[in-house]
Tab-separated table of C-alpha atoms and ligand atoms in Angstrom:
chain	number	residue	atom	x	y	z
A	1323	UNK	CA	-77.909	21.305	51.877
A	1324	UNK	CA	-81.397	20.889	51.589
A	1325	UNK	CA	-81.733	18.917	48.399
A	1326	UNK	CA	-78.973	16.960	49.477
A	1327	UNK	CA	-80.574	15.637	52.438
A	1328	UNK	CA	-83.868	15.083	50.388
A	1329	UNK	CA	-82.433	13.451	47.436
A	1330	UNK	CA	-84.487	12.946	44.208
A	1331	UNK	CA	-86.954	10.812	45.440
A	1332	UNK	CA	-90.226	10.924	44.157
A	1333	UNK	CA	-92.029	10.505	47.334
A	1334	UNK	CA	-91.918	14.287	48.498
A	1335	UNK	CA	-94.421	16.790	47.091
A	1336	UNK	CA	-92.479	19.139	45.164
A	1337	UNK	CA	-92.637	23.141	45.908
A	1338	UNK	CA	-91.243	26.490	44.743
A	1339	UNK	CA	-90.596	28.946	47.397
A	1340	UNK	CA	-91.088	32.517	46.729
A	1341	UNK	CA	-90.402	35.665	48.785
A	1342	UNK	CA	-89.735	39.556	48.016
A	1343	UNK	CA	-87.008	42.027	48.663
A	1344	UNK	CA	-88.113	45.335	49.578
A	1345	UNK	CA	-86.211	48.690	50.743
A	1346	UNK	CA	-86.658	47.469	54.237
A	1347	UNK	CA	-85.488	43.692	53.297
A	1348	UNK	CA	-82.237	43.473	51.878
A	1349	UNK	CA	-81.755	40.453	49.182
A	1350	UNK	CA	-79.526	39.123	51.586
A	1351	UNK	CA	-81.994	38.858	54.317
A	1352	UNK	CA	-84.581	37.554	51.836
A	1353	UNK	CA	-82.236	34.566	50.775
A	1354	UNK	CA	-82.065	34.138	54.556
A	1355	UNK	CA	-85.534	33.921	55.185
A	1356	UNK	CA	-86.268	31.574	52.232
A	1357	UNK	CA	-83.522	29.323	53.670
A	1358	UNK	CA	-85.573	29.335	56.815
A	1359	UNK	CA	-88.576	28.618	54.779
A	1360	UNK	CA	-86.526	25.722	52.906
A	1361	UNK	CA	-85.877	24.269	56.253
A	1362	UNK	CA	-89.680	24.420	57.464
A	1363	UNK	CA	-90.634	22.440	54.151
A	1364	UNK	CA	-88.039	20.109	54.888
A	1365	UNK	CA	-89.593	19.078	58.052
A	1366	UNK	CA	-92.458	18.573	56.278
A	1367	UNK	CA	-90.825	16.303	53.837
A	1368	UNK	CA	-91.492	18.953	51.024
A	1369	UNK	CA	-88.684	18.902	48.037
A	1370	UNK	CA	-87.981	22.597	47.356
A	1371	UNK	CA	-86.822	22.866	43.711
A	1372	UNK	CA	-86.454	26.322	43.052
A	1373	UNK	CA	-86.617	29.869	44.872
A	1374	UNK	CA	-88.155	32.614	43.044
A	1375	UNK	CA	-87.424	36.450	44.245
A	1376	UNK	CA	-88.871	39.624	43.182
A	1377	UNK	CA	-87.788	43.123	44.227
A	1378	UNK	CA	-91.014	44.497	45.037
A	1379	UNK	CA	-91.792	47.607	47.545
A	1380	UNK	CA	-95.606	47.146	47.795
A	1381	UNK	CA	-97.379	43.709	47.428
A	1382	UNK	CA	-99.814	43.176	44.293
A	1383	UNK	CA	-103.255	43.335	46.073
A	1384	UNK	CA	-104.192	40.559	43.472
A	1385	UNK	CA	-101.606	38.219	43.436
A	1386	UNK	CA	-98.916	39.459	46.175
A	1387	UNK	CA	-96.253	39.360	43.279
A	1388	UNK	CA	-96.275	41.356	40.060
A	1389	UNK	CA	-97.864	39.424	37.126
A	1390	UNK	CA	-94.556	39.335	35.207
A	1391	UNK	CA	-93.130	37.060	38.039
A	1392	UNK	CA	-96.256	35.172	38.192
A	1393	UNK	CA	-96.001	34.081	34.649
A	1394	UNK	CA	-92.403	33.384	35.133
A	1395	UNK	CA	-93.320	30.813	38.108
A	1396	UNK	CA	-96.132	29.424	35.840
A	1397	UNK	CA	-94.103	28.605	32.913
A	1398	UNK	CA	-91.362	27.235	35.265
A	1399	UNK	CA	-94.271	24.856	36.811
A	1400	UNK	CA	-95.551	23.924	33.062
A	1401	UNK	CA	-92.096	23.029	32.352
A	1402	UNK	CA	-91.431	20.887	35.036
A	1403	UNK	CA	-94.714	18.987	35.164
A	1404	UNK	CA	-94.403	17.627	38.900
A	1405	UNK	CA	-94.551	20.586	40.958
A	1406	UNK	CA	-97.491	20.668	43.405
A	1407	UNK	CA	-97.206	23.609	45.155
A	1408	UNK	CA	-95.668	27.132	45.565
A	1409	UNK	CA	-94.890	28.362	49.191
A	1410	UNK	CA	-94.983	32.264	49.657
A	1411	UNK	CA	-92.395	33.390	52.762
A	1412	UNK	CA	-95.324	36.137	53.375
A	1413	UNK	CA	-98.863	35.974	54.538
A	1414	UNK	CA	-101.620	35.830	51.766
A	1415	UNK	CA	-105.104	36.756	51.771
A	1416	UNK	CA	-107.820	34.679	51.065
A	1417	UNK	CA	-108.298	36.355	47.633
A	1418	UNK	CA	-104.640	36.265	46.880
A	1419	UNK	CA	-104.453	32.619	47.297
A	1420	UNK	CA	-107.427	31.733	45.162
A	1421	UNK	CA	-106.274	33.975	42.132
A	1422	UNK	CA	-102.521	32.508	42.624
A	1423	UNK	CA	-104.205	28.643	42.427
A	1424	UNK	CA	-106.357	29.684	39.265
A	1425	UNK	CA	-103.564	31.076	37.335
A	1426	UNK	CA	-100.755	28.483	38.670
A	1427	UNK	CA	-102.781	25.284	38.553
A	1428	UNK	CA	-101.168	24.118	42.063
A	1429	UNK	CA	-101.485	24.511	45.712
A	1430	UNK	CA	-100.344	28.160	47.261
A	1431	UNK	CA	-99.437	27.835	50.679
A	1432	UNK	CA	-97.945	30.813	52.874
A	1433	UNK	CA	-95.464	30.554	55.587
A	1434	UNK	CA	-98.120	30.543	58.498
A	1435	UNK	CA	-99.871	27.377	56.890
A	1436	UNK	CA	-96.315	25.587	56.885
A	1437	UNK	CA	-95.834	26.407	60.472
A	1438	UNK	CA	-99.386	25.838	61.641
A	1439	UNK	CA	-98.754	22.327	59.773
A	1440	UNK	CA	-95.583	21.227	61.424
A	1441	UNK	CA	-97.025	22.118	64.742
A	1442	UNK	CA	-100.383	19.776	63.787
A	1443	UNK	CA	-97.855	17.336	62.894
A	1444	UNK	CA	-95.399	17.401	66.064
A	1445	UNK	CA	-98.453	17.820	68.880
A	1446	UNK	CA	-98.437	15.124	71.215
A	1447	UNK	CA	-100.404	16.038	74.495
A	1448	UNK	CA	-104.373	16.799	74.373
A	1449	UNK	CA	-103.273	20.297	75.077
A	1450	UNK	CA	-100.997	21.074	72.274
A	1451	UNK	CA	-103.727	19.205	69.907
A	1452	UNK	CA	-106.165	21.372	71.154
A	1453	UNK	CA	-104.127	24.886	70.997
A	1454	UNK	CA	-103.024	23.832	67.271
A	1455	UNK	CA	-106.557	23.073	66.456
A	1456	UNK	CA	-107.612	26.291	67.822
A	1457	UNK	CA	-104.741	28.339	65.627
A	1458	UNK	CA	-106.042	26.234	62.683
A	1459	UNK	CA	-109.683	27.050	62.650
A	1460	UNK	CA	-108.731	30.963	63.647
A	1461	UNK	CA	-106.371	30.864	60.462
A	1462	UNK	CA	-108.788	29.340	58.585
A	1463	UNK	CA	-111.862	31.348	59.412
A	1464	UNK	CA	-111.572	34.313	57.346
A	1465	UNK	CA	-110.184	31.935	54.268
A	1466	UNK	CA	-113.150	29.629	54.548
A	1467	UNK	CA	-113.806	30.803	50.789
A	1468	UNK	CA	-110.734	29.430	49.792
A	1469	UNK	CA	-111.521	25.713	51.084
A	1470	UNK	CA	-114.040	25.468	48.527
A	1471	UNK	CA	-111.885	25.963	45.858
A	1472	UNK	CA	-111.389	22.569	44.051
A	1473	UNK	CA	-107.782	22.347	44.078
A	1474	UNK	CA	-106.870	22.708	47.729
A	1475	UNK	CA	-109.846	19.685	48.451
A	1476	UNK	CA	-108.646	17.180	45.988
A	1477	UNK	CA	-105.138	17.717	46.801
A	1478	UNK	CA	-105.305	17.169	50.698
A	1479	UNK	CA	-101.828	16.550	52.307
A	1480	UNK	CA	-99.669	19.333	53.224
A	1481	UNK	CA	-101.380	22.567	54.796
A	1482	UNK	CA	-104.269	20.351	54.940
A	1483	UNK	CA	-103.555	18.533	58.134
A	1484	UNK	CA	-106.095	18.905	61.335
A	1485	UNK	CA	-109.591	19.855	60.462
A	1486	UNK	CA	-110.980	17.072	58.327
A	1487	UNK	CA	-112.110	17.238	55.081
A	1488	UNK	CA	-116.254	17.417	56.026
A	1489	UNK	CA	-115.476	20.122	58.677
A	1490	UNK	CA	-113.883	22.446	56.117
A	1491	UNK	CA	-116.783	22.298	54.158
A	1492	UNK	CA	-119.055	23.652	56.734
A	1493	UNK	CA	-119.825	27.317	57.045
A	1494	UNK	CA	-118.426	30.129	58.929
A	1495	UNK	CA	-120.845	29.555	62.091
A	1496	UNK	CA	-119.588	25.969	62.767
A	1497	UNK	CA	-116.119	26.969	62.725
A	1498	UNK	CA	-116.762	29.658	64.930
A	1499	UNK	CA	-118.740	27.296	67.143
A	1500	UNK	CA	-115.823	24.903	67.063
A	1501	UNK	CA	-113.684	27.320	68.008
A	1502	UNK	CA	-115.484	28.294	71.180
A	1503	UNK	CA	-115.762	24.807	71.858
A	1504	UNK	CA	-111.806	24.333	71.242
A	1505	UNK	CA	-111.458	27.642	73.803
A	1506	UNK	CA	-113.513	26.140	76.290
A	1507	UNK	CA	-111.444	23.142	76.334
A	1508	UNK	CA	-108.639	24.921	76.611
A	1509	UNK	CA	-109.568	26.904	79.515
A	1510	UNK	CA	-110.279	23.312	81.287
A	1511	UNK	CA	-106.862	22.285	80.299
A	1512	UNK	CA	-105.545	25.595	81.497
A	1513	UNK	CA	-107.568	25.307	85.046
A	1514	UNK	CA	-105.655	21.818	85.684
A	1515	UNK	CA	-102.416	23.630	84.937
A	1516	UNK	CA	-102.826	26.437	87.379
A	1517	UNK	CA	-103.639	24.013	90.002
A	1518	UNK	CA	-100.469	21.965	89.073
A	1519	UNK	CA	-98.300	25.170	89.409
A	1520	UNK	CA	-100.079	26.109	92.410
A	1521	UNK	CA	-98.898	22.858	93.950
A	1522	UNK	CA	-95.453	23.751	92.876
A	1523	UNK	CA	-95.748	27.181	94.115
A	1524	UNK	CA	-92.974	27.344	96.596
A	1525	UNK	CA	-90.253	26.164	94.014
A	1526	UNK	CA	-88.075	28.117	91.973
A	1527	UNK	CA	-88.924	28.028	88.142
A	1528	UNK	CA	-86.472	28.524	85.487
A	1529	UNK	CA	-87.158	28.338	82.038
A	1530	UNK	CA	-85.402	27.469	78.468
A	1531	UNK	CA	-86.292	29.834	75.900
A	1532	UNK	CA	-84.991	30.334	72.452
A	1533	UNK	CA	-85.390	30.126	68.687
A	1534	UNK	CA	-86.065	26.562	67.245
A	1535	UNK	CA	-83.388	24.421	66.864
A	1536	UNK	CA	-81.225	26.476	69.110
A	1537	UNK	CA	-80.557	23.559	71.024
A	1538	UNK	CA	-82.948	24.110	74.291
A	1539	UNK	CA	-83.918	20.403	74.314
A	1540	UNK	CA	-79.998	19.226	74.565
A	1541	UNK	CA	-79.147	21.544	77.029
A	1542	UNK	CA	-82.409	20.341	79.220
A	1543	UNK	CA	-81.019	16.821	79.219
A	1544	UNK	CA	-77.705	18.143	80.144
A	1545	UNK	CA	-79.064	19.731	83.255
A	1546	UNK	CA	-81.612	17.723	83.934
A	1547	UNK	CA	-80.082	14.103	82.849
A	1548	UNK	CA	-83.509	13.822	80.818
A	1549	UNK	CA	-84.430	12.263	77.844
A	1550	UNK	CA	-86.266	15.190	75.783
A	1551	UNK	CA	-86.017	14.603	72.225
A	1552	UNK	CA	-83.552	16.876	70.454
A	1553	UNK	CA	-83.797	16.652	66.787
A	1554	UNK	CA	-81.996	18.533	63.715
A	1555	UNK	CA	-85.716	19.372	62.939
A	1556	UNK	CA	-87.617	22.772	63.477
A	1557	UNK	CA	-89.956	22.628	66.387
A	1558	UNK	CA	-89.138	19.332	67.540
A	1559	UNK	CA	-90.387	20.310	71.209
A	1560	UNK	CA	-93.990	21.649	71.347
A	1561	UNK	CA	-95.043	20.568	74.993
A	1562	UNK	CA	-93.101	21.603	78.047
A	1563	UNK	CA	-91.292	19.562	79.904
A	1564	UNK	CA	-90.596	20.215	83.593
A	1565	UNK	CA	-87.664	18.371	85.511
A	1566	UNK	CA	-86.611	18.959	89.077
A	1567	UNK	CA	-82.550	20.035	89.027
A	1568	UNK	CA	-80.202	20.319	91.902
A	1569	UNK	CA	-77.541	22.755	91.843
A	1570	UNK	CA	-75.204	23.107	95.118
A	1571	UNK	CA	-78.097	22.108	97.378
A	1572	UNK	CA	-80.726	24.368	95.724
A	1573	UNK	CA	-83.767	22.693	94.091
A	1574	UNK	CA	-85.676	24.152	91.219
A	1575	UNK	CA	-87.865	23.183	88.343
A	1576	UNK	CA	-86.673	23.433	84.898
A	1577	UNK	CA	-88.917	23.547	82.071
A	1578	UNK	CA	-87.936	23.112	78.233
A	1579	UNK	CA	-90.729	24.352	75.563
A	1580	UNK	CA	-91.627	25.426	72.275
A	1581	UNK	CA	-89.471	27.618	70.169
A	1582	UNK	CA	-89.927	30.639	68.626
A	1583	UNK	CA	-89.307	31.319	64.874
A	1584	UNK	CA	-89.963	34.930	62.917
A	1585	UNK	CA	-93.230	35.629	61.585
A	1586	UNK	CA	-94.818	32.971	64.146
A	1587	UNK	CA	-98.686	33.333	63.481
A	1588	UNK	CA	-99.924	35.394	65.915
A	1589	UNK	CA	-103.099	32.979	66.646
A	1590	UNK	CA	-100.366	30.565	67.293
A	1591	UNK	CA	-98.431	32.332	70.058
A	1592	UNK	CA	-102.046	33.131	71.378
A	1593	UNK	CA	-103.160	29.643	71.756
A	1594	UNK	CA	-99.787	28.547	73.213
A	1595	UNK	CA	-100.112	30.761	75.689
A	1596	UNK	CA	-101.071	28.327	78.504
A	1597	UNK	CA	-97.970	26.179	77.259
A	1598	UNK	CA	-95.985	29.225	77.594
A	1599	UNK	CA	-97.381	29.826	80.859
A	1600	UNK	CA	-94.189	28.087	82.727
A	1601	UNK	CA	-92.220	30.835	80.661
A	1602	UNK	CA	-94.319	33.504	82.062
A	1603	UNK	CA	-94.097	32.211	85.868
A	1604	UNK	CA	-90.476	31.738	85.538
A	1605	UNK	CA	-88.022	33.023	87.978
A	1606	UNK	CA	-85.102	33.122	85.568
A	1607	UNK	CA	-84.957	32.428	81.691
A	1608	UNK	CA	-82.107	31.004	79.742
A	1609	UNK	CA	-82.641	32.414	76.775
A	1610	UNK	CA	-80.317	29.905	74.062
A	1611	UNK	CA	-78.912	31.388	71.237
A	1612	UNK	CA	-77.236	29.178	68.522
A	1613	UNK	CA	-74.154	31.439	68.086
A	1614	UNK	CA	-72.805	29.146	65.315
A	1615	UNK	CA	-75.638	30.614	63.178
A	1616	UNK	CA	-74.564	33.855	61.206
A	1617	UNK	CA	-78.130	35.165	61.733
A	1618	UNK	CA	-78.111	35.000	66.127
A	1619	UNK	CA	-78.705	38.633	66.425
A	1620	UNK	CA	-82.111	38.359	64.738
A	1621	UNK	CA	-82.810	35.380	66.514
A	1622	UNK	CA	-82.298	36.992	69.705
A	1623	UNK	CA	-84.472	40.129	68.758
A	1624	UNK	CA	-87.180	37.453	67.625
A	1625	UNK	CA	-87.344	35.554	70.696
A	1626	UNK	CA	-87.171	38.876	72.746
A	1627	UNK	CA	-90.121	40.378	70.906
A	1628	UNK	CA	-91.962	37.291	71.346
A	1629	UNK	CA	-91.288	37.306	75.061
A	1630	UNK	CA	-92.643	40.539	75.101
A	1631	UNK	CA	-95.585	39.749	73.395
A	1632	UNK	CA	-96.462	36.697	76.227
A	1633	UNK	CA	-95.741	39.406	78.899
A	1634	UNK	CA	-92.401	37.557	79.665
A	1635	UNK	CA	-90.118	40.464	79.204
A	1636	UNK	CA	-89.609	41.409	82.819
A	1637	UNK	CA	-88.078	38.412	83.772
A	1638	UNK	CA	-84.093	38.239	84.758
A	1639	UNK	CA	-82.384	36.391	81.734
A	1640	UNK	CA	-79.231	34.756	81.426
A	1641	UNK	CA	-78.024	34.615	77.572
A	1642	UNK	CA	-76.851	31.172	76.864
A	1643	UNK	CA	-74.503	31.109	73.784
A	1644	UNK	CA	-74.623	27.523	72.485
A	1645	UNK	CA	-72.773	25.527	69.734
A	1646	UNK	CA	-69.604	27.356	70.695
A	1647	UNK	CA	-68.034	24.367	69.184
A	1648	UNK	CA	-69.399	24.940	65.961
A	1649	UNK	CA	-68.622	29.241	65.351
A	1650	UNK	CA	-67.291	30.452	62.229
A	1651	UNK	CA	-66.908	33.953	63.869
A	1652	UNK	CA	-64.321	34.413	66.634
A	1653	UNK	CA	-65.904	34.254	70.124
A	1654	UNK	CA	-64.598	37.429	71.375
A	1655	UNK	CA	-66.433	39.396	68.118
A	1656	UNK	CA	-69.888	37.727	69.206
A	1657	UNK	CA	-69.153	38.567	72.697
A	1658	UNK	CA	-68.645	42.084	72.041
A	1659	UNK	CA	-71.750	42.339	69.518
A	1660	UNK	CA	-73.860	41.343	72.821
A	1661	UNK	CA	-72.552	43.939	75.021
A	1662	UNK	CA	-75.453	46.355	73.502
A	1663	UNK	CA	-78.077	43.573	75.059
A	1664	UNK	CA	-76.651	44.170	78.883
A	1665	UNK	CA	-77.598	40.815	79.611
A	1666	UNK	CA	-75.302	38.158	81.587
A	1667	UNK	CA	-73.969	35.528	78.950
A	1668	UNK	CA	-72.048	32.142	79.055
A	1669	UNK	CA	-70.736	30.504	75.968
A	1670	UNK	CA	-71.460	26.840	76.147
A	1671	UNK	CA	-71.750	23.875	73.906
A	1672	UNK	CA	-74.698	21.667	75.240
A	1673	UNK	CA	-73.555	18.901	72.611
A	1674	UNK	CA	-70.163	18.509	74.112
A	1675	UNK	CA	-71.126	19.792	77.504
A	1676	UNK	CA	-68.531	22.447	77.475
A	1677	UNK	CA	-69.020	25.427	80.090
A	1678	UNK	CA	-71.996	23.912	82.042
A	1679	UNK	CA	-70.295	24.533	85.389
A	1680	UNK	CA	-69.965	27.533	84.688
A	1681	UNK	CA	-73.559	28.124	83.223
A	1682	UNK	CA	-74.711	26.215	86.481
A	1683	UNK	CA	-73.024	28.895	88.389
A	1684	UNK	CA	-74.674	31.638	86.942
A	1685	UNK	CA	-78.019	29.974	87.129
A	1686	UNK	CA	-77.092	29.600	91.050
A	1687	UNK	CA	-76.088	33.177	91.415
A	1688	UNK	CA	-79.369	33.905	89.967
A	1689	UNK	CA	-81.796	32.063	91.805
A	1690	UNK	CA	-79.783	32.095	95.284
A	1691	UNK	CA	-81.807	35.390	96.439
A	1692	UNK	CA	-85.171	34.101	95.425
A	1693	UNK	CA	-84.313	30.670	97.336
A	1694	UNK	CA	-83.713	32.797	100.795
A	1695	UNK	CA	-87.014	34.624	100.051
A	1696	UNK	CA	-88.747	31.263	99.737
A	1697	UNK	CA	-86.889	29.743	102.580
A	1698	UNK	CA	-85.712	32.431	104.989
A	1699	UNK	CA	-84.445	29.576	107.762
A	1700	UNK	CA	-82.634	27.591	104.554
A	1701	UNK	CA	-79.303	29.093	106.231
A	1702	UNK	CA	-79.984	28.209	109.926
A	1703	UNK	CA	-81.608	24.809	108.749
A	1704	UNK	CA	-78.530	23.968	106.641
B	548	LIG	N1	-72.713	21.831	67.065
B	548	LIG	C1	-73.446	21.834	67.891
B	548	LIG	N2	-74.933	21.106	67.788
B	548	LIG	C2	-75.688	21.173	68.782
B	548	LIG	C3	-75.559	21.714	70.206
B	548	LIG	N3	-76.713	21.725	71.102
B	548	LIG	C4	-77.409	21.120	70.315
B	548	LIG	N4	-76.905	20.661	68.756
B	548	LIG	C5	-77.717	20.366	67.924
B	548	LIG	O1	-78.500	21.218	67.474
B	548	LIG	C6	-79.787	20.488	67.147
B	548	LIG	C7	-81.033	21.136	67.425
B	548	LIG	O2	-81.248	20.696	68.907
B	548	LIG	P1	-82.575	20.617	69.820
B	548	LIG	O3	-81.888	20.581	71.390
B	548	LIG	O4	-83.355	19.697	69.458
B	548	LIG	O5	-82.855	22.108	69.682
B	548	LIG	P2	-84.315	22.767	70.277
B	548	LIG	O6	-83.857	24.140	70.606
B	548	LIG	O7	-84.959	21.930	71.154
B	548	LIG	O8	-85.249	22.846	68.807
B	548	LIG	P3	-86.767	22.515	69.012
B	548	LIG	O9	-87.335	22.135	69.925
B	548	LIG	O10	-87.069	22.453	67.411
B	548	LIG	O11	-87.467	24.312	68.794
B	548	LIG	C8	-79.668	19.012	67.274
B	548	LIG	O12	-79.363	18.486	66.143
B	548	LIG	C9	-78.466	18.878	68.231
B	548	LIG	O13	-77.638	18.027	68.299
B	548	LIG	C10	-73.992	22.196	70.385
B	548	LIG	O14	-73.806	22.521	71.448
B	548	LIG	N5	-73.323	22.247	69.401
B	549	LIG	MG1	-86.555	20.937	71.532
């Protein structure tokens, strides 16, 4: 799938992906994580040429994977001649990166850096750019020594987007200063957001949340008849879009926002808290799930735990099971697997606009009470 799309063009940097299987993480799971990592790489136009998996219960302090596996990867790189990077699915320490780069003689990145890079590429507004820059500096701070190594400086490109070369060559004190300036800037932007939200205080808020690529923006466009970018790429949306929607005479604000992913760098969640304010202040969440993916239950879990992390786990949720047009499992099986979640659900296809009326009905039922709370005279006025 991946190689098919990228073809054999020489314009893309070539990479090897590395992951480990443990007693807690089966081969199957590791393969799934690698498929997602390849998807992240594809978003950055990196061509993946091989995957390496090692069974390992505790990571090697020096090189994360064992020395035998490192040698295997090294000879593969030497034979291929044009591989420029090795990407690990797990977070590496600064010294592990340095040791691996010294042995493998190519760039060594981890999943976090890839995600940060995608965010940097996608960020459009001042707020998103500031948030990403802050997350990048926080990621770089404990790894500054790495940035002194010849390899990462010379190569540039992937993993190096954002803070410029000169800035990377500064000491920790200057980076810390930069972080505090970015924090101040974000505070100012956030205050403006608070004022905007306050001016909309008397409006009901519904927020679309979900795993990246689940179809959130497609649903937003169907419900709000808007034109938010929908793309078969991860993290197509970074900035929150808010639209006014009316269902059966009740008007509310609908927001579409950044998608979640497993192992989302904590610094990114922290920095995106202000973008995610629409989620935290929502009266109802539409949790969009791509039920055409085999791993929809895992995706639900990742989203739920991220919601918890941003303190949005007490908001009522409607589980919007999307892409029902493309399911390989039977809808009945999926439905019964969702029973344990104890949360209302509806099956739709945002793409084909199927069952949208049923979803609208559920939204209506969930916000009507809040509406009467805000407008007690609504019925009398009507
Ligand atoms: N088959 C099918 N594809 C869908 C459906 N809804 C969305 N898609 C496709 O899924 C892909 C991702 O859709 P988006 O709406 O951009 O997803 P998103 O959740 O906003 O993604 P991010 O903003 O990247 O987190 C696009 O290629 C959509 O056309 C659906 O109901 N069925
Ligand atoms: Mg989107």
